[in-house]
Amino acid sequence: MAVDESIRNNKIASVNNINGGVKAVRRHKVTAVNQHMDRYYLTKERLDELKEELNDLKSKKRIEVAERLKHAKEYGDLSENSEYAQAREEQSIVESRIFELDELLKKAVIIKKSGSKDKVEVGSTVTAMKDKEMVHYTIVGSYDAKPEDGKISDESPLGQAVLHRRVGDKVSVHTPGGEIFYQITKIE
């Protein structure tokens, strides 16, 4: 079955309709099926977005794909039917994404604004000195991470380095360009 193969390969693709039928395929890693993860930190807004996506997939996309399969079967010989093959592939992708979102939502933990200013937690905003420059990062779950907006994942090298640290602590992060040092100056 294609869904099992996608999960085994730890990759799936998202398919989006663009301009009435042209497909765009985006590959991304499936993290919700990894067994070592027991919780996923999400903001309330991101949780709502994912619930809406899951609802849309289950209530609309599944029906659309089933209609495409039914229509493609009417062309006859399935072994040489490219429309049928494409519809099956899309069905596999939709079912994989539904499975991923179901697993993620079962283990979702809403990030609450950290009340602690003693140590860095998921939800904390950290100010640190890096090479004589002040930097600000908010520690979020991997599904909310947007480094360009200053939101870094608790699973990223920097996120892992600063978690559970206190003001004044120095941390180092190994990067391809060498080791980078940070000193935590403020936790909010």
mmCIF file of C-alpha atoms in Angstrom:
data_model
loop_
_atom_site.group_PDB
_atom_site.id
_atom_site.type_symbol
_atom_site.label_atom_id
_atom_site.label_comp_id
_atom_site.label_asym_id
_atom_site.label_seq_id
_atom_site.Cartn_x
_atom_site.Cartn_y
_atom_site.Cartn_z
ATOM 1 C CA MET A 1 0.000 0.000 0.000
ATOM 2 C CA ALA A 2 1.341 3.453 -0.924
ATOM 3 C CA VAL A 3 0.541 5.024 2.463
ATOM 4 C CA ASP A 4 2.645 2.422 4.280
ATOM 5 C CA GLU A 5 5.489 2.928 1.810
ATOM 6 C CA SER A 6 5.340 6.713 2.331
ATOM 7 C CA ILE A 7 5.500 6.277 6.074
ATOM 8 C CA ARG A 8 8.304 3.745 5.789
ATOM 9 C CA ASN A 9 10.280 6.174 3.645
ATOM 10 C CA ASN A 10 9.513 8.880 6.233
ATOM 11 C CA LYS A 11 8.452 11.291 3.493
ATOM 12 C CA ILE A 12 5.188 12.375 1.957
ATOM 13 C CA ALA A 13 4.188 15.023 -0.524
ATOM 14 C CA SER A 14 1.465 17.623 -0.275
ATOM 15 C CA VAL A 15 -0.550 18.187 -3.401
ATOM 16 C CA ASN A 16 -2.234 21.512 -3.993
ATOM 17 C CA ASN A 17 -4.578 22.471 -6.809
ATOM 18 C CA ILE A 18 -3.277 25.450 -8.726
ATOM 19 C CA ASN A 19 -5.111 27.110 -11.647
ATOM 20 C CA GLY A 20 -7.818 24.456 -11.892
ATOM 21 C CA GLY A 21 -5.980 21.200 -12.220
ATOM 22 C CA VAL A 22 -2.256 21.828 -12.432
ATOM 23 C CA LYS A 23 -0.644 20.191 -9.426
ATOM 24 C CA ALA A 24 2.175 21.444 -7.253
ATOM 25 C CA VAL A 25 3.927 18.812 -5.183
ATOM 26 C CA ARG A 26 5.897 19.734 -2.083
ATOM 27 C CA ARG A 27 7.911 17.095 -0.269
ATOM 28 C CA HIS A 28 8.279 17.262 3.477
ATOM 29 C CA LYS A 29 9.365 14.967 6.233
ATOM 30 C CA VAL A 30 6.781 13.123 8.280
ATOM 31 C CA THR A 31 7.571 13.724 11.911
ATOM 32 C CA ALA A 32 4.269 12.768 13.479
ATOM 33 C CA VAL A 33 4.925 9.065 13.037
ATOM 34 C CA ASN A 34 8.323 9.046 14.729
ATOM 35 C CA GLN A 35 7.959 6.921 17.838
ATOM 36 C CA HIS A 36 10.455 8.868 19.978
ATOM 37 C CA MET A 37 8.200 11.921 20.044
ATOM 38 C CA ASP A 38 5.638 11.903 22.809
ATOM 39 C CA ARG A 39 4.389 15.493 22.483
ATOM 40 C CA TYR A 40 4.266 18.321 19.981
ATOM 41 C CA TYR A 41 4.291 21.901 21.196
ATOM 42 C CA LEU A 42 1.901 24.149 19.270
ATOM 43 C CA THR A 43 0.457 27.609 19.696
ATOM 44 C CA LYS A 44 -3.325 27.767 19.926
ATOM 45 C CA GLU A 45 -3.405 29.453 16.501
ATOM 46 C CA ARG A 46 -1.309 26.716 14.869
ATOM 47 C CA LEU A 47 -3.405 24.004 16.541
ATOM 48 C CA ASP A 48 -6.551 25.590 15.087
ATOM 49 C CA GLU A 49 -4.928 25.776 11.615
ATOM 50 C CA LEU A 50 -3.996 22.092 11.740
ATOM 51 C CA LYS A 51 -7.476 21.084 12.947
ATOM 52 C CA GLU A 52 -8.997 23.076 10.075
ATOM 53 C CA GLU A 53 -6.638 21.417 7.580
ATOM 54 C CA LEU A 54 -7.544 17.960 8.931
ATOM 55 C CA ASN A 55 -11.254 18.726 8.752
ATOM 56 C CA ASP A 56 -10.859 19.970 5.163
ATOM 57 C CA LEU A 57 -8.927 16.851 4.169
ATOM 58 C CA LYS A 58 -11.494 14.513 5.713
ATOM 59 C CA SER A 59 -14.634 16.325 4.592
ATOM 60 C CA LYS A 60 -13.675 17.739 1.182
ATOM 61 C CA LYS A 61 -10.420 16.411 -0.207
ATOM 62 C CA ARG A 62 -11.233 12.735 0.384
ATOM 63 C CA ILE A 63 -14.522 13.175 -1.495
ATOM 64 C CA GLU A 64 -12.815 15.003 -4.375
ATOM 65 C CA VAL A 65 -10.231 12.236 -4.716
ATOM 66 C CA ALA A 66 -12.909 9.518 -4.537
ATOM 67 C CA GLU A 67 -14.796 11.269 -7.352
ATOM 68 C CA ARG A 68 -11.603 11.456 -9.438
ATOM 69 C CA LEU A 69 -10.996 7.737 -8.855
ATOM 70 C CA LYS A 70 -14.564 6.882 -9.820
ATOM 71 C CA HIS A 71 -14.318 9.018 -12.955
ATOM 72 C CA ALA A 72 -10.916 7.552 -13.899
ATOM 73 C CA LYS A 73 -12.217 3.972 -13.503
ATOM 74 C CA GLU A 74 -14.823 4.689 -16.168
ATOM 75 C CA TYR A 75 -12.023 4.936 -18.761
ATOM 76 C CA GLY A 76 -11.527 1.192 -18.617
ATOM 77 C CA ASP A 77 -8.184 -0.626 -18.460
ATOM 78 C CA LEU A 78 -6.626 0.540 -15.175
ATOM 79 C CA SER A 79 -3.146 -0.741 -16.043
ATOM 80 C CA GLU A 80 -2.727 1.947 -18.722
ATOM 81 C CA ASN A 81 -4.886 4.632 -17.145
ATOM 82 C CA SER A 82 -2.705 7.581 -16.107
ATOM 83 C CA GLU A 83 -5.628 9.496 -14.583
ATOM 84 C CA TYR A 84 -6.354 6.550 -12.320
ATOM 85 C CA ALA A 85 -2.683 6.295 -11.312
ATOM 86 C CA GLN A 86 -2.575 10.020 -10.509
ATOM 87 C CA ALA A 87 -5.782 9.800 -8.475
ATOM 88 C CA ARG A 88 -4.407 6.811 -6.510
ATOM 89 C CA GLU A 89 -1.197 8.749 -5.828
ATOM 90 C CA GLU A 90 -3.189 11.748 -4.633
ATOM 91 C CA GLN A 91 -5.311 9.461 -2.450
ATOM 92 C CA SER A 92 -2.136 8.093 -0.898
ATOM 93 C CA ILE A 93 -0.868 11.603 -0.218
ATOM 94 C CA VAL A 94 -4.164 12.743 1.321
ATOM 95 C CA GLU A 95 -4.398 9.663 3.544
ATOM 96 C CA SER A 96 -0.774 10.078 4.658
ATOM 97 C CA ARG A 97 -1.386 13.702 5.626
ATOM 98 C CA ILE A 98 -4.585 12.752 7.488
ATOM 99 C CA PHE A 99 -2.655 10.082 9.405
ATOM 100 C CA GLU A 100 0.148 12.554 10.193
ATOM 101 C CA LEU A 101 -2.267 15.211 11.452
ATOM 102 C CA ASP A 102 -4.281 12.707 13.508
ATOM 103 C CA GLU A 103 -1.101 11.539 15.249
ATOM 104 C CA LEU A 104 0.151 15.085 15.767
ATOM 105 C CA LEU A 105 -3.140 16.316 17.239
ATOM 106 C CA LYS A 106 -3.298 13.360 19.646
ATOM 107 C CA LYS A 107 0.049 14.434 21.094
ATOM 108 C CA ALA A 108 -0.376 18.212 20.823
ATOM 109 C CA VAL A 109 0.428 20.383 23.829
ATOM 110 C CA ILE A 110 -0.573 24.036 23.683
ATOM 111 C CA ILE A 111 2.280 26.413 24.431
ATOM 112 C CA LYS A 112 1.390 28.758 27.233
ATOM 113 C CA LYS A 113 3.323 31.940 27.803
ATOM 114 C CA SER A 114 6.026 30.994 30.209
ATOM 115 C CA GLY A 115 5.453 32.333 33.696
ATOM 116 C CA SER A 116 8.981 31.471 34.687
ATOM 117 C CA LYS A 117 11.698 34.011 34.173
ATOM 118 C CA ASP A 118 14.178 31.801 36.015
ATOM 119 C CA LYS A 119 14.839 29.330 33.226
ATOM 120 C CA VAL A 120 14.143 28.953 29.513
ATOM 121 C CA GLU A 121 11.106 26.841 28.625
ATOM 122 C CA VAL A 122 9.045 26.293 25.500
ATOM 123 C CA GLY A 123 7.144 29.574 25.137
ATOM 124 C CA SER A 124 9.956 31.712 26.593
ATOM 125 C CA THR A 125 11.432 34.657 24.737
ATOM 126 C CA VAL A 126 15.187 34.691 25.161
ATOM 127 C CA THR A 127 17.506 37.646 24.699
ATOM 128 C CA ALA A 128 21.142 36.681 24.277
ATOM 129 C CA MET A 129 24.465 38.225 23.345
ATOM 130 C CA LYS A 130 26.006 36.733 20.212
ATOM 131 C CA ASP A 131 29.267 38.215 18.914
ATOM 132 C CA LYS A 132 28.604 41.612 20.554
ATOM 133 C CA GLU A 133 25.085 41.660 19.088
ATOM 134 C CA MET A 134 21.806 41.226 20.978
ATOM 135 C CA VAL A 135 19.490 38.594 19.499
ATOM 136 C CA HIS A 136 15.926 37.706 20.496
ATOM 137 C CA TYR A 137 14.311 34.301 19.989
ATOM 138 C CA THR A 138 11.051 32.767 21.104
ATOM 139 C CA ILE A 139 11.250 29.029 21.770
ATOM 140 C CA VAL A 140 8.350 27.230 20.073
ATOM 141 C CA GLY A 141 7.474 23.734 18.867
ATOM 142 C CA SER A 142 8.780 22.498 15.524
ATOM 143 C CA TYR A 143 5.438 23.073 13.767
ATOM 144 C CA ASP A 144 5.456 26.762 14.774
ATOM 145 C CA ALA A 145 9.116 27.483 14.022
ATOM 146 C CA LYS A 146 9.843 30.444 11.741
ATOM 147 C CA PRO A 147 13.478 31.408 12.239
ATOM 148 C CA GLU A 148 13.097 34.466 10.009
ATOM 149 C CA ASP A 149 10.536 35.780 12.534
ATOM 150 C CA GLY A 150 12.678 34.904 15.564
ATOM 151 C CA LYS A 151 10.688 31.742 16.412
ATOM 152 C CA ILE A 152 13.008 28.770 16.811
ATOM 153 C CA SER A 153 12.126 25.172 17.488
ATOM 154 C CA ASP A 154 12.807 23.546 20.826
ATOM 155 C CA GLU A 155 14.327 20.725 18.713
ATOM 156 C CA SER A 156 16.796 22.988 16.864
ATOM 157 C CA PRO A 157 20.428 23.059 17.994
ATOM 158 C CA LEU A 158 20.033 26.543 19.500
ATOM 159 C CA GLY A 159 16.645 25.660 21.027
ATOM 160 C CA GLN A 160 18.118 22.581 22.685
ATOM 161 C CA ALA A 161 21.145 24.542 23.889
ATOM 162 C CA VAL A 162 19.128 27.232 25.681
ATOM 163 C CA LEU A 163 16.306 25.093 27.111
ATOM 164 C CA HIS A 164 16.394 24.919 30.923
ATOM 165 C CA ARG A 165 19.218 27.487 31.083
ATOM 166 C CA ARG A 166 19.223 30.629 33.216
ATOM 167 C CA VAL A 167 20.191 34.277 32.780
ATOM 168 C CA GLY A 168 23.969 34.521 32.652
ATOM 169 C CA ASP A 169 24.466 31.021 31.258
ATOM 170 C CA LYS A 170 26.713 30.654 28.245
ATOM 171 C CA VAL A 171 25.866 28.099 25.573
ATOM 172 C CA SER A 172 27.591 27.000 22.413
ATOM 173 C CA VAL A 173 26.022 25.743 19.215
ATOM 174 C CA HIS A 174 27.918 23.698 16.658
ATOM 175 C CA THR A 175 27.212 24.855 13.088
ATOM 176 C CA PRO A 176 28.753 23.982 9.718
ATOM 177 C CA GLY A 177 30.577 27.330 9.928
ATOM 178 C CA GLY A 178 32.002 26.579 13.375
ATOM 179 C CA GLU A 179 30.984 26.965 16.969
ATOM 180 C CA ILE A 180 28.816 29.958 17.941
ATOM 181 C CA PHE A 181 28.579 31.191 21.530
ATOM 182 C CA TYR A 182 25.565 32.840 23.172
ATOM 183 C CA GLN A 183 25.180 34.362 26.634
ATOM 184 C CA ILE A 184 21.623 34.558 27.917
ATOM 185 C CA THR A 185 20.873 38.067 29.171
ATOM 186 C CA LYS A 186 17.108 38.007 29.623
ATOM 187 C CA ILE A 187 14.223 35.509 29.778
ATOM 188 C CA GLU A 188 10.610 36.601 29.291
#
